Coordinates of C-alpha atoms and ligand atoms in Angstrom, one line a residue:
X1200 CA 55.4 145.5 70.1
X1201 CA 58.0 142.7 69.7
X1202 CA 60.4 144.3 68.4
X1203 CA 62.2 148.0 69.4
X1204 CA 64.9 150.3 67.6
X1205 CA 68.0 150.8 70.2
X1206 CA 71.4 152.1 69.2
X1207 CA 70.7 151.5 65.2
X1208 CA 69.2 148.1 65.9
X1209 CA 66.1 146.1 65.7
X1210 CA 65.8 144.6 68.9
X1211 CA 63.5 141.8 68.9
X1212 CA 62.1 141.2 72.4
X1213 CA 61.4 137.4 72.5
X1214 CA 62.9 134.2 72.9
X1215 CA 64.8 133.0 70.3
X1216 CA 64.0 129.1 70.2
X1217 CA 65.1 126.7 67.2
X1218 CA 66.0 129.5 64.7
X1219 CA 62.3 131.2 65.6
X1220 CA 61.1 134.3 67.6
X1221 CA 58.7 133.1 70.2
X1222 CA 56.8 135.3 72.3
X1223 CA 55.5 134.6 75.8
X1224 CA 52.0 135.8 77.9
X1225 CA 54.1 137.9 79.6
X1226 CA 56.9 140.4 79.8
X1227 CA 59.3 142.1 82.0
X1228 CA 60.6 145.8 81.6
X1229 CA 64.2 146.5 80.8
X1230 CA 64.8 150.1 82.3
X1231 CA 68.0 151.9 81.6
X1232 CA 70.4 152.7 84.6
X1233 CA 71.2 155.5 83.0
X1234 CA 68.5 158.0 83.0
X1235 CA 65.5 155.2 84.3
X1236 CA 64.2 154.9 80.6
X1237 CA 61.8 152.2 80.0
X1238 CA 64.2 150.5 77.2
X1239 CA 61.4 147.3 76.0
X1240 CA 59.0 145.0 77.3
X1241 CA 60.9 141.6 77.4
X1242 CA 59.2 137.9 77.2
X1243 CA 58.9 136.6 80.1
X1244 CA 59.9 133.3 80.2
X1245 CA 59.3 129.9 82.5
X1246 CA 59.3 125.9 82.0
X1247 CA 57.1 126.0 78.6
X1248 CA 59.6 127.9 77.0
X1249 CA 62.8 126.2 78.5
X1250 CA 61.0 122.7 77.3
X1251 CA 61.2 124.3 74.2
X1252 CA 64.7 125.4 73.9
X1253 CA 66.1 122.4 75.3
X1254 CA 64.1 120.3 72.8
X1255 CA 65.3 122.7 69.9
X1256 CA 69.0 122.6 71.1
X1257 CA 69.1 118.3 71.7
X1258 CA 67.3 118.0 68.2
X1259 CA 70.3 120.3 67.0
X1260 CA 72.9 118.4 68.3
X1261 CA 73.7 115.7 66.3
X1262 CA 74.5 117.8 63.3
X1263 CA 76.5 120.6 65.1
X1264 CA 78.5 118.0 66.6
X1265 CA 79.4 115.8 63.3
X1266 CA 80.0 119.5 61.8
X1267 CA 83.7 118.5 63.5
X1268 CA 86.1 121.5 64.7
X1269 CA 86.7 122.8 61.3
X1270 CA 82.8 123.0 60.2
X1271 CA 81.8 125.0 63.3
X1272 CA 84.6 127.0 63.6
X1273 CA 84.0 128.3 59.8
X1274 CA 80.6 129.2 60.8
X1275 CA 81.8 130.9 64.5
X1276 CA 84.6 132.7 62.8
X1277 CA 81.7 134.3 60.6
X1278 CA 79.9 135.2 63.9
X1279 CA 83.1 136.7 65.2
X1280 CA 82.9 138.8 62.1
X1281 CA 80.0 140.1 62.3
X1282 CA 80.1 141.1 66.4
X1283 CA 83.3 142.7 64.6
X1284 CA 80.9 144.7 62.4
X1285 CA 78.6 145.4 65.0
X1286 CA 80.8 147.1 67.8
X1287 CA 79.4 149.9 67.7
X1288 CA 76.0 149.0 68.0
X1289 CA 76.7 146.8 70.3
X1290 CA 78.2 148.7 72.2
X1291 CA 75.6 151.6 72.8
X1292 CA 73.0 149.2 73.5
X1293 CA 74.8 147.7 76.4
X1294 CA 75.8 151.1 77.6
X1295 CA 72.1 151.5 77.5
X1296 CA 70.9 148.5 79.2
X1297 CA 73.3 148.0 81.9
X1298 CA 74.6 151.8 82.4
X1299 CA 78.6 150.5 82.1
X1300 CA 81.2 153.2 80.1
X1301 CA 80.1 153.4 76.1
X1302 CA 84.3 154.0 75.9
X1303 CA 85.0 150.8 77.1
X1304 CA 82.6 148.9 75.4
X1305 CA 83.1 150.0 72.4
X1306 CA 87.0 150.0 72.5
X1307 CA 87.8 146.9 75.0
X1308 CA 84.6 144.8 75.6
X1309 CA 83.2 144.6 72.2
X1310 CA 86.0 143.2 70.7
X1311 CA 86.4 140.6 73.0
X1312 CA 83.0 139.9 72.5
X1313 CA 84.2 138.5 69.2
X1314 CA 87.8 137.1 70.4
X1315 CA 85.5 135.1 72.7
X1316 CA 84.5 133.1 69.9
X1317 CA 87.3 133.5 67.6
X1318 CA 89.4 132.1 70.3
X1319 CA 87.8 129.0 70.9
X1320 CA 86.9 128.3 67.4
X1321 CA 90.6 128.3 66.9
X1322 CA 91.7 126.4 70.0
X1323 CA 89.1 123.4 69.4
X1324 CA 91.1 123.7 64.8
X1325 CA 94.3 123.4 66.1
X1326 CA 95.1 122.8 69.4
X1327 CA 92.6 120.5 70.8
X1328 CA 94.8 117.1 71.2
X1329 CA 96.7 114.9 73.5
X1330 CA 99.7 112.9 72.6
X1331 CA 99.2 109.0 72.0
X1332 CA 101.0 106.9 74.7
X1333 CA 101.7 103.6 75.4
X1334 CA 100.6 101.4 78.3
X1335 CA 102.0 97.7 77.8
X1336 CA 102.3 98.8 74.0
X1337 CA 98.5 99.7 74.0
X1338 CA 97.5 103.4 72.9
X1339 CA 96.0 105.9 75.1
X1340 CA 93.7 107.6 72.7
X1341 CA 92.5 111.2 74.7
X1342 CA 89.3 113.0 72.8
X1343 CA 87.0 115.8 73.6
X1344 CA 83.8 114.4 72.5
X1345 CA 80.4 116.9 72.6
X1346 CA 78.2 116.6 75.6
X1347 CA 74.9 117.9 74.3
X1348 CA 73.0 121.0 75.6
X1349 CA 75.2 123.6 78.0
X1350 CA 72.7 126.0 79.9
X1351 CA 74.6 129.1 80.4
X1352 CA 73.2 131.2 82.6
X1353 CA 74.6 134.7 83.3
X1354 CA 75.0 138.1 85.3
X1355 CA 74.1 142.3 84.3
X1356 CA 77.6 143.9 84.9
X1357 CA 78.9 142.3 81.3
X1358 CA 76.2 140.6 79.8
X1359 CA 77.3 139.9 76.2
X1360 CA 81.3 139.4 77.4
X1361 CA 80.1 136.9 80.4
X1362 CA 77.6 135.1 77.9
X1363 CA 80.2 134.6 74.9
X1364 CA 83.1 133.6 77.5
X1365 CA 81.1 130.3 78.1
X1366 CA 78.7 130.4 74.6
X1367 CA 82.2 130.6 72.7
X1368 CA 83.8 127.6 74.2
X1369 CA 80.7 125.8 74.8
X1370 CA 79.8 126.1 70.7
X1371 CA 83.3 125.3 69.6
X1372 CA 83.4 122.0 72.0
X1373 CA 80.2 120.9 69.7
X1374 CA 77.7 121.4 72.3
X1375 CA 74.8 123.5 71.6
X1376 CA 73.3 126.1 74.0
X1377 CA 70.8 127.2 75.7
X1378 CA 71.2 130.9 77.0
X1379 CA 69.3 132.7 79.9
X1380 CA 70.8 136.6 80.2
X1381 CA 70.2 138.5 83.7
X1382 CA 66.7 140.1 83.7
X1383 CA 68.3 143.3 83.6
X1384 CA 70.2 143.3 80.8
X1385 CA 68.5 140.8 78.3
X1386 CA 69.0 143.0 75.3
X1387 CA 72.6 142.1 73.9
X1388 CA 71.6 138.6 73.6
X1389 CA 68.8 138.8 71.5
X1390 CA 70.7 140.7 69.0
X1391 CA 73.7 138.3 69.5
X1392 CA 71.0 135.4 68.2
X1393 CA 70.3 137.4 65.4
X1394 CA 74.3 137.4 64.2
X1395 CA 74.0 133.4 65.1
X1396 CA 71.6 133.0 62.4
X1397 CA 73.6 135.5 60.1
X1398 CA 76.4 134.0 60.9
X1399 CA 74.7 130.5 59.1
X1400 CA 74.2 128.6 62.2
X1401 CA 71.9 125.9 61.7
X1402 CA 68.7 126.2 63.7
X1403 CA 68.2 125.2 67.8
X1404 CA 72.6 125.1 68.2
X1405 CA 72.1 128.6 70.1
X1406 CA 68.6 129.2 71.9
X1407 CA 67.9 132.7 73.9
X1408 CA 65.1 132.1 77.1
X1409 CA 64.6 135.4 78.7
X1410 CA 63.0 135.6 82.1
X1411 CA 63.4 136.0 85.5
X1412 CA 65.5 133.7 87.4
X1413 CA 63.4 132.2 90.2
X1414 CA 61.3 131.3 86.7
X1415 CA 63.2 131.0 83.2
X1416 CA 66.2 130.3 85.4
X1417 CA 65.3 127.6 87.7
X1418 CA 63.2 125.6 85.3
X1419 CA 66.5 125.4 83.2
X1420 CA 69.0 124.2 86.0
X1421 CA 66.1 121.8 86.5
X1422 CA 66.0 120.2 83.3
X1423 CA 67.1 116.3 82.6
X1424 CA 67.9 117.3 79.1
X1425 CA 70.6 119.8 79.9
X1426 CA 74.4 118.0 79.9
X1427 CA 76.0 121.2 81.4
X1428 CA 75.5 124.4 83.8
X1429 CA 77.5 127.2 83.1
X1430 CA 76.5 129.7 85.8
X1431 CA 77.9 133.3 86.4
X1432 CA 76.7 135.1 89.4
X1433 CA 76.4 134.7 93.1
X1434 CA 76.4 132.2 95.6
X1435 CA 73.1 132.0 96.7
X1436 CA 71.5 131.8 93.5
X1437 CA 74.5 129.1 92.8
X1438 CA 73.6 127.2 95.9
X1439 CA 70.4 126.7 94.5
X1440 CA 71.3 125.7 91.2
X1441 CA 73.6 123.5 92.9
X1442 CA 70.8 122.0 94.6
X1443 CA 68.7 121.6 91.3
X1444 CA 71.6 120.3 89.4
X1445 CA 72.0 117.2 92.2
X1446 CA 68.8 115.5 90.7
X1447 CA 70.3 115.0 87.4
X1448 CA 74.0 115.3 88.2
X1449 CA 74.3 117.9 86.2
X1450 CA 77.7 119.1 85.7
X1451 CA 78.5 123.1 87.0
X1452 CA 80.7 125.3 86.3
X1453 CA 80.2 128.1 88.7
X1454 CA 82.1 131.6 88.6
X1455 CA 80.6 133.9 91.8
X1456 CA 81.5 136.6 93.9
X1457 CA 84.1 137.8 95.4
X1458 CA 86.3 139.9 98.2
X1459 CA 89.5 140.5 96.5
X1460 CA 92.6 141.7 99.0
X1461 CA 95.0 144.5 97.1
X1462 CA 97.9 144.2 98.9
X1463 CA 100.2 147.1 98.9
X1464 CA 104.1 146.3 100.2
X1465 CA 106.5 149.0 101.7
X1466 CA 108.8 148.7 99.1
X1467 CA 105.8 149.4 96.5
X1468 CA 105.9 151.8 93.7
X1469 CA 103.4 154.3 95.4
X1470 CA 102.3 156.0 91.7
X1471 CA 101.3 152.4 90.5
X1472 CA 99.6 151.2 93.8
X1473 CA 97.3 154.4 93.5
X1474 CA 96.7 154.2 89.9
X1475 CA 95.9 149.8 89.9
X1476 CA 93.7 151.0 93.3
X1477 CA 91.8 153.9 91.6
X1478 CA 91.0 151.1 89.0
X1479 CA 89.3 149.2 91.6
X1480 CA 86.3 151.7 90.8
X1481 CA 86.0 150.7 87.8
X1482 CA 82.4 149.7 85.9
X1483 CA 80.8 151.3 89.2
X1484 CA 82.5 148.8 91.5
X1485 CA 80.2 146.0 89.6
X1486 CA 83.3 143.5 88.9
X1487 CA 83.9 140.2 90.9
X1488 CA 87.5 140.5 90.5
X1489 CA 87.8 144.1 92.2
X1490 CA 90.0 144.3 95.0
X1491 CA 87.8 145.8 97.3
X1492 CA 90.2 144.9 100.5
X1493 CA 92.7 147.8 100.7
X1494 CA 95.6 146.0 102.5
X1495 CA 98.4 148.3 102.9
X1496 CA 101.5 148.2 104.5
X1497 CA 101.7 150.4 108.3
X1498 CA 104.8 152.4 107.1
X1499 CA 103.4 153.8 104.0
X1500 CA 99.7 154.3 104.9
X1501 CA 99.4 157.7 105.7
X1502 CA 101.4 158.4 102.4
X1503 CA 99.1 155.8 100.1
X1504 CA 95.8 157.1 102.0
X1505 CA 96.5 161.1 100.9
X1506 CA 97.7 160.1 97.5
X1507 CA 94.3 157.8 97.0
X1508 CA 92.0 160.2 98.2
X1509 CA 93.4 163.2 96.3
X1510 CA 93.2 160.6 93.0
X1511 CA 89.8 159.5 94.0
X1512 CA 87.9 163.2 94.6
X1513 CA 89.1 163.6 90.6
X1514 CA 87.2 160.7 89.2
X1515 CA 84.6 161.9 87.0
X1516 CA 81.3 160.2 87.7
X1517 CA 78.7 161.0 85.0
X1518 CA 76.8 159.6 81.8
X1519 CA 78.3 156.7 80.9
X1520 CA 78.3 157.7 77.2
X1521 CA 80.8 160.4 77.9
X1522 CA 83.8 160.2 76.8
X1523 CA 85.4 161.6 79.8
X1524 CA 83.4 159.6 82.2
X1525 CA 85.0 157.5 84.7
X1526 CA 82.5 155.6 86.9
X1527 CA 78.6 155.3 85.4
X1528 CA 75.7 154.4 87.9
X1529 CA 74.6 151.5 89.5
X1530 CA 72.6 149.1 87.1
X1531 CA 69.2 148.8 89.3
X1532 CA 67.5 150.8 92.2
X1533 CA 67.0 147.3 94.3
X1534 CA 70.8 147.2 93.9
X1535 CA 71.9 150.7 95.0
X1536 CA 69.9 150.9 97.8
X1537 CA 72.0 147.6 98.7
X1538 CA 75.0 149.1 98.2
X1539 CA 74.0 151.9 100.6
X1540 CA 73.0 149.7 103.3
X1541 CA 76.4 148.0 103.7
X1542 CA 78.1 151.5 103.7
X1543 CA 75.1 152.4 106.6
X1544 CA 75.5 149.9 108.7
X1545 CA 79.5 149.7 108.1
X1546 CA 79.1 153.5 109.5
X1547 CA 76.9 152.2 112.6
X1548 CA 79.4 149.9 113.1
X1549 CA 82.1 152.9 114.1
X1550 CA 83.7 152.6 110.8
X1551 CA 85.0 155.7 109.2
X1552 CA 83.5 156.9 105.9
X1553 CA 86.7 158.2 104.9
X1554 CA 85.1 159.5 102.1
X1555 CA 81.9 159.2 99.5
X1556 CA 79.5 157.2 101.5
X1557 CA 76.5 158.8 99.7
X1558 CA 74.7 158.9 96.5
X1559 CA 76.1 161.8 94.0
X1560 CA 73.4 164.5 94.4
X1561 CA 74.7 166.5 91.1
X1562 CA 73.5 163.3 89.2
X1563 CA 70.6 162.0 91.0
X1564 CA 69.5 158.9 89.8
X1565 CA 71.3 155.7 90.2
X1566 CA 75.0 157.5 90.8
X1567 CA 76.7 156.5 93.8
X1568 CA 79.7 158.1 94.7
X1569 CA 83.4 156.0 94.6
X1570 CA 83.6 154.9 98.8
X1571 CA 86.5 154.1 101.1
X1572 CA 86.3 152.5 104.3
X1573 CA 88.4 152.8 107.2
X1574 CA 88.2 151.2 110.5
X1575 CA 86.3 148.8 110.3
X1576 CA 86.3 145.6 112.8
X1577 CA 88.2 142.4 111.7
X1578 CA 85.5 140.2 110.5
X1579 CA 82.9 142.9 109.9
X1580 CA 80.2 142.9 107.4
X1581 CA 82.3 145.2 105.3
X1582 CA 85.3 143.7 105.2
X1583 CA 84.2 140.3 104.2
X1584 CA 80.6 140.5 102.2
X1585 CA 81.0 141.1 98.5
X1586 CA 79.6 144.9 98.3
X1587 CA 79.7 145.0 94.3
X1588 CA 79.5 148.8 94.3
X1589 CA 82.3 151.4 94.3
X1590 CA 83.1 150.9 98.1
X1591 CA 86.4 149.9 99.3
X1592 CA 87.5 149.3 102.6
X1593 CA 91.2 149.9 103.9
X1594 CA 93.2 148.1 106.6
X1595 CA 96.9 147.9 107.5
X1596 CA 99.6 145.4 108.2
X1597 CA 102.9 145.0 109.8
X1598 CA 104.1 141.6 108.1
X1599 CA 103.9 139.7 104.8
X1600 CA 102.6 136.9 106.7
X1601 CA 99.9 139.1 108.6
X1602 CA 99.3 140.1 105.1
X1603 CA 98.2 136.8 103.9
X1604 CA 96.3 135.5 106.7
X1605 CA 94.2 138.9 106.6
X1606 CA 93.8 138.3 102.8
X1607 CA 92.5 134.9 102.9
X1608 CA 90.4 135.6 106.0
X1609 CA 87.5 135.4 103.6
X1610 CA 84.9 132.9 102.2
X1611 CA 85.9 134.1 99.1
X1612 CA 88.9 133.4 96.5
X1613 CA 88.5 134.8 93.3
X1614 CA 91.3 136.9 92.8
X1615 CA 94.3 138.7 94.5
X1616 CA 96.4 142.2 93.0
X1617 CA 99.8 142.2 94.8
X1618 CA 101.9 145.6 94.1
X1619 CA 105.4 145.2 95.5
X1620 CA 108.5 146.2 94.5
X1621 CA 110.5 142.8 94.7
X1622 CA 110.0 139.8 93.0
X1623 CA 111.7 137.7 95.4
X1624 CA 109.0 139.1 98.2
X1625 CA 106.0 138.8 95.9
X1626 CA 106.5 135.3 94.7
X1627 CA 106.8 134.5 99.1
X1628 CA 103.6 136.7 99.1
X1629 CA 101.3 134.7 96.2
X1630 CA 102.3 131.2 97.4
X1631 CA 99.9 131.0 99.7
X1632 CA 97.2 133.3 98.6
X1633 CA 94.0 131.9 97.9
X1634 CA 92.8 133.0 95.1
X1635 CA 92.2 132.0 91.2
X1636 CA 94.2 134.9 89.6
X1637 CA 96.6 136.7 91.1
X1638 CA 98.0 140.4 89.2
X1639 CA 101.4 141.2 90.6
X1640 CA 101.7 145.3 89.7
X1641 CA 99.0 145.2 87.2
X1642 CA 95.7 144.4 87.1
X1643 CA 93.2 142.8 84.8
X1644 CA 95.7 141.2 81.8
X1645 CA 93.2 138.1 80.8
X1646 CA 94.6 135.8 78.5
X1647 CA 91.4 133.6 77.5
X1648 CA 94.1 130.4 77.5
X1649 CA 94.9 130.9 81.0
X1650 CA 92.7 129.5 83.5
X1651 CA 90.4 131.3 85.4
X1652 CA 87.7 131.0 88.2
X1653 CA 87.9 131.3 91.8
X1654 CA 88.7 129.2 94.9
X1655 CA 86.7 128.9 97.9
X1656 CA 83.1 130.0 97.5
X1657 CA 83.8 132.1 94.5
X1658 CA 83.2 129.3 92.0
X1659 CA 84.2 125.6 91.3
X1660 CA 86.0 124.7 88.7
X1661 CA 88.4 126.7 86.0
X1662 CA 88.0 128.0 82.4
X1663 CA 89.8 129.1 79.7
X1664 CA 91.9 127.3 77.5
X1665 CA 92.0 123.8 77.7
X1666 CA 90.0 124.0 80.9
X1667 CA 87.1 124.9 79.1
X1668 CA 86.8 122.5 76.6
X1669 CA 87.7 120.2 79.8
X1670 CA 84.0 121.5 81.3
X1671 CA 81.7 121.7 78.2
X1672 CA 83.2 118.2 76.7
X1673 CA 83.3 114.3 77.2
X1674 CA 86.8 113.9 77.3
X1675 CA 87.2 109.9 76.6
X1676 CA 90.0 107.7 76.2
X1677 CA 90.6 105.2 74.1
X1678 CA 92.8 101.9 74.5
X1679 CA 94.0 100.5 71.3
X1680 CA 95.5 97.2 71.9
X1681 CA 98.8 96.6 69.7
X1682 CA 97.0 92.6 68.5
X1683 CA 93.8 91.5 67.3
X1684 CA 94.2 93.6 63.9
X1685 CA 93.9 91.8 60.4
X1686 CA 96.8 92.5 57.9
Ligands
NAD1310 P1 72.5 136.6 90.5 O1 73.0 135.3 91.1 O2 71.4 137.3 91.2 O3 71.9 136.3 89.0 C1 72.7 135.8 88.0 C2 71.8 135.0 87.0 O4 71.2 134.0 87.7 C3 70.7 135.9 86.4 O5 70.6 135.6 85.1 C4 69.5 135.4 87.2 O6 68.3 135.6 86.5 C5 69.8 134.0 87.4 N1 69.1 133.3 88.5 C6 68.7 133.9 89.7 N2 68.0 133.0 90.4 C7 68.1 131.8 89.8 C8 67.7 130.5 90.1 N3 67.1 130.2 91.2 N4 68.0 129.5 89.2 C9 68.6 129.8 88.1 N5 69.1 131.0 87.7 C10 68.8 132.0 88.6 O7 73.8 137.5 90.3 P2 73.8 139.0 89.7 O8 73.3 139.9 90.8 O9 73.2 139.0 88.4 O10 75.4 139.2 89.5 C11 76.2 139.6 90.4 C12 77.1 138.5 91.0 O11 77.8 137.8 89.9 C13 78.1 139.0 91.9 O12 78.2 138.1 93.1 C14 79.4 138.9 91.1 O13 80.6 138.8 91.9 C15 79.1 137.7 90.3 N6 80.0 137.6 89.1 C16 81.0 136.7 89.0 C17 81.9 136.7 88.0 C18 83.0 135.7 87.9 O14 83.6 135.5 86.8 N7 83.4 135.1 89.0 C19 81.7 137.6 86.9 C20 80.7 138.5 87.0 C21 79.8 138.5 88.1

């Protein structure tokens, strides 16, 4: 009942709270967006069993924390290992649960799964420091000291890589967690609990609390014994966390939504501007960063528009355990049919469908067909609301400088791809762009010691690197005076 084989696994269904399995009165379904399976019964989770889990993770704190850099990262390098020896796995039960390509999880996502934690592990080792200096001959002392209990708190379009992005850091920093995954993908992180305790970590430093987020969710933000929220997801449930988080001054860290512009110069390299747009599809159009904004220069539109629609009727949409599938369903009925209705009401709008538009009737199911949009209104629904489905929407400009206003004409700021065929040109064009991470003719290169969030409403704050361990830890100085010490 508790407990249900998936991709070669033992999946067990609960919460995992101080190193034990606890069940709750309740459960919630996890369906597959692949083929509408019922996948497990899930236990459904509210205040009781956050109480719980907080208490488990503050009671663990003190000895993860005097464990030191070196101690944890022995034990997170063993994790790292074994999410390394569990790829495969891994990887077909997220295919399962959240309906994204088997191919890429198993070859790109995985394994970052693990570099996640190896990474941060090895930052907080060996490169966690600040030089000493001097103020009236008195030594400035920086340290990242532990915080206590991080609540991390996470999306369905990557579970497990969005979880371990903030669990890694969070862990290596010497806090312990508390995790709630996205009701409709909680499976990846129950197994990842069971590597934790493989992996020799003591009891209550990593806590699982599945539930709904109006429930599990809100009574975590709530907590007064939570020292951090790490939230991933969108801005009205980070509003209300926000609101939550006031009452204890809880720290956030908040990485939302976004409206990315893909700005496409005259002097581009036409081959790469279809191929990096094309890639916009990608994962079903479920990825904040997408550039969903089509901004393309006047003089090479007609030319971009053919090429892009001739590449875009050859994308092969299909099970996402095929290898020569290209763009799986949607993850959830609630969320296609929301999908839909911005491409409806962008048509009764007098935008153009130039083509897709509708769900992919070969498939059935949760398939929606890759989208582009073409005039639309400046300041229309579909040119600035975060669709997170595989539409796109295409304007055109005459300027650089039209260029950036239109791109930043958005509440949004998470990310920007630039293809141009001058570096001169493209350095004028990214200065003023809002936006956390900007690709200049690429797309997607994340180094996790480069910072990365969004601007605007798509997040506050920045991780990776040292801005991570900046979040999750104290960081204190200390004053050494030069006198007052015996011989
Ligand atoms: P969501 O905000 O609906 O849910 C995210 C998580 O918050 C889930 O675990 C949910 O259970 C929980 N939650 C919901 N209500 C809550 C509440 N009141 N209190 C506490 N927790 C609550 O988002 P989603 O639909 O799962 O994810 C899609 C969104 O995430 C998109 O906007 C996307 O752009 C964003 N996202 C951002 C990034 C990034 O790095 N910036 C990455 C991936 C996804």
């Amino acid at each position: 009942m508790h407990q249900v084989q998936l991709a070669g696994l033992t999946v067990d269904t609960r919460h995992w709270i101080g190193g034990q399995r606890v069940a709750s009165e309740t459960t919630f379904e996890s369906v597959s967006p692949v083929d509408g399976a019922v996948l497990a019964e899930v236990a459904r989770g509210g205040a009781r069993e956050v109480d719980a889990a907080v208490d488990a993770a503050r009671a663990a704190f003190p000895g993860w924390r005097d464990l030191g850099p070196q101690g944890r990262g022995e034990i997170l390098h063993r994790l790292a290992d074994l999410i390394e020896q569990h790829v495969e796995q891994l990887a077909q039960l997220e295919t399962l649960d959240n309906g994204s390509l088997l191919r890429s999880h198993r070859r790109g996502v995985m394994p970052r799964v693990a570099m996640n934690i190896r990474f941060f592990a090895d930052w907080a080792m060996q490169k966690l420091s600040h030089p000493v200096w001097q103020t009236r001959g008195h030594d400035n002392v920086v340290t990242w000291d532990p915080s206590g209990v991080a609540a991390i708190i996470t999306p369905w379009n990557a579970p497990l890589m969005l979880a371990t992005w903030r669990i890694g850091p969070a862990l290596a920093a010497g806090d312990t967690v508390v995790l709630k995954p996205a009701e409709w993908t909680p499976l990846t992180a129950s197994v990842f609990a069971d590597l934790c305790e493989q992996a020799g970590m003591p009891a209550g430093v990593f806590n699982v609390v599945q539930g709904l987020g109006a429930e599990a969710g809100a009574a975590l933000v709530a907590h007064p014994g939570i020292a951090r929220i790490a939230f991933t997801g969108s801005v009205p449930t980070a509003k209300a966390i926000m609101r939550s988080a006031a009452d204890n001054l809880t720290p956030v860290s908040f990485e939302l939504g976004g409206k990315s512009p893909f700005i496409v110069t005259d002097d581009a390299d036409l081959d790469l501007a279809v191929d990096l747009a094309i890639e916009q599809y990608d994962n079903a159009g479920q990825v904040c960063l997408s550039g969903t904004r089509l901004l393309v220069h006047e003089a090479i539109a007609d030319a971009f528009s053919a090429r892009f629609a001739e590449r875009a009727a050859q994308i092969v949409q299909g099970d996402p355990r095929e290898e020569a599938t290209q763009i799986g369903p949607q993850i959830h009925a609630v969320h296609l049919e929301r999908v839909a209705g911005f491409v409806e009401r962008a048509r009764a709008e007098g935008a153009t469908v130039a083509f897709g538009g509708d769900r992919n009737d070969e498939l059935g199911g949760l398939y929606y067909r890759p989208t582009l949009i073409t005039g639309a209104k400046p300041g229309s629904e579909i040119l600035t609301a975060e669709v997170f489905g595989p539409v796109l929407a295409m304007q055109t400009f005459a300027t650089d400088e039209e260029a950036v206003e239109v791109a930043n004409a958005t509440e949004y700021g998470l990310a920007a791809v630039v293809v141009c065929g001058d570096r001169d040109r493209a350095e004028r064009l990214t200065k003023n762009l809002v936006a956390g991470t900007i690709w200049v003719n690429c797309f997607f290169v994340r180094d996790l010691g480069a910072p990365f969030g969004g601007s605007k409403k798509s997040g506050i704050g920045r991780e990776g690197g040292v801005w991570s361990f900046d979040f999750y830890a104290d960081v204190k100085n200390t004053v050494y005076a030069p006198t007052g010490w015996k011989e």
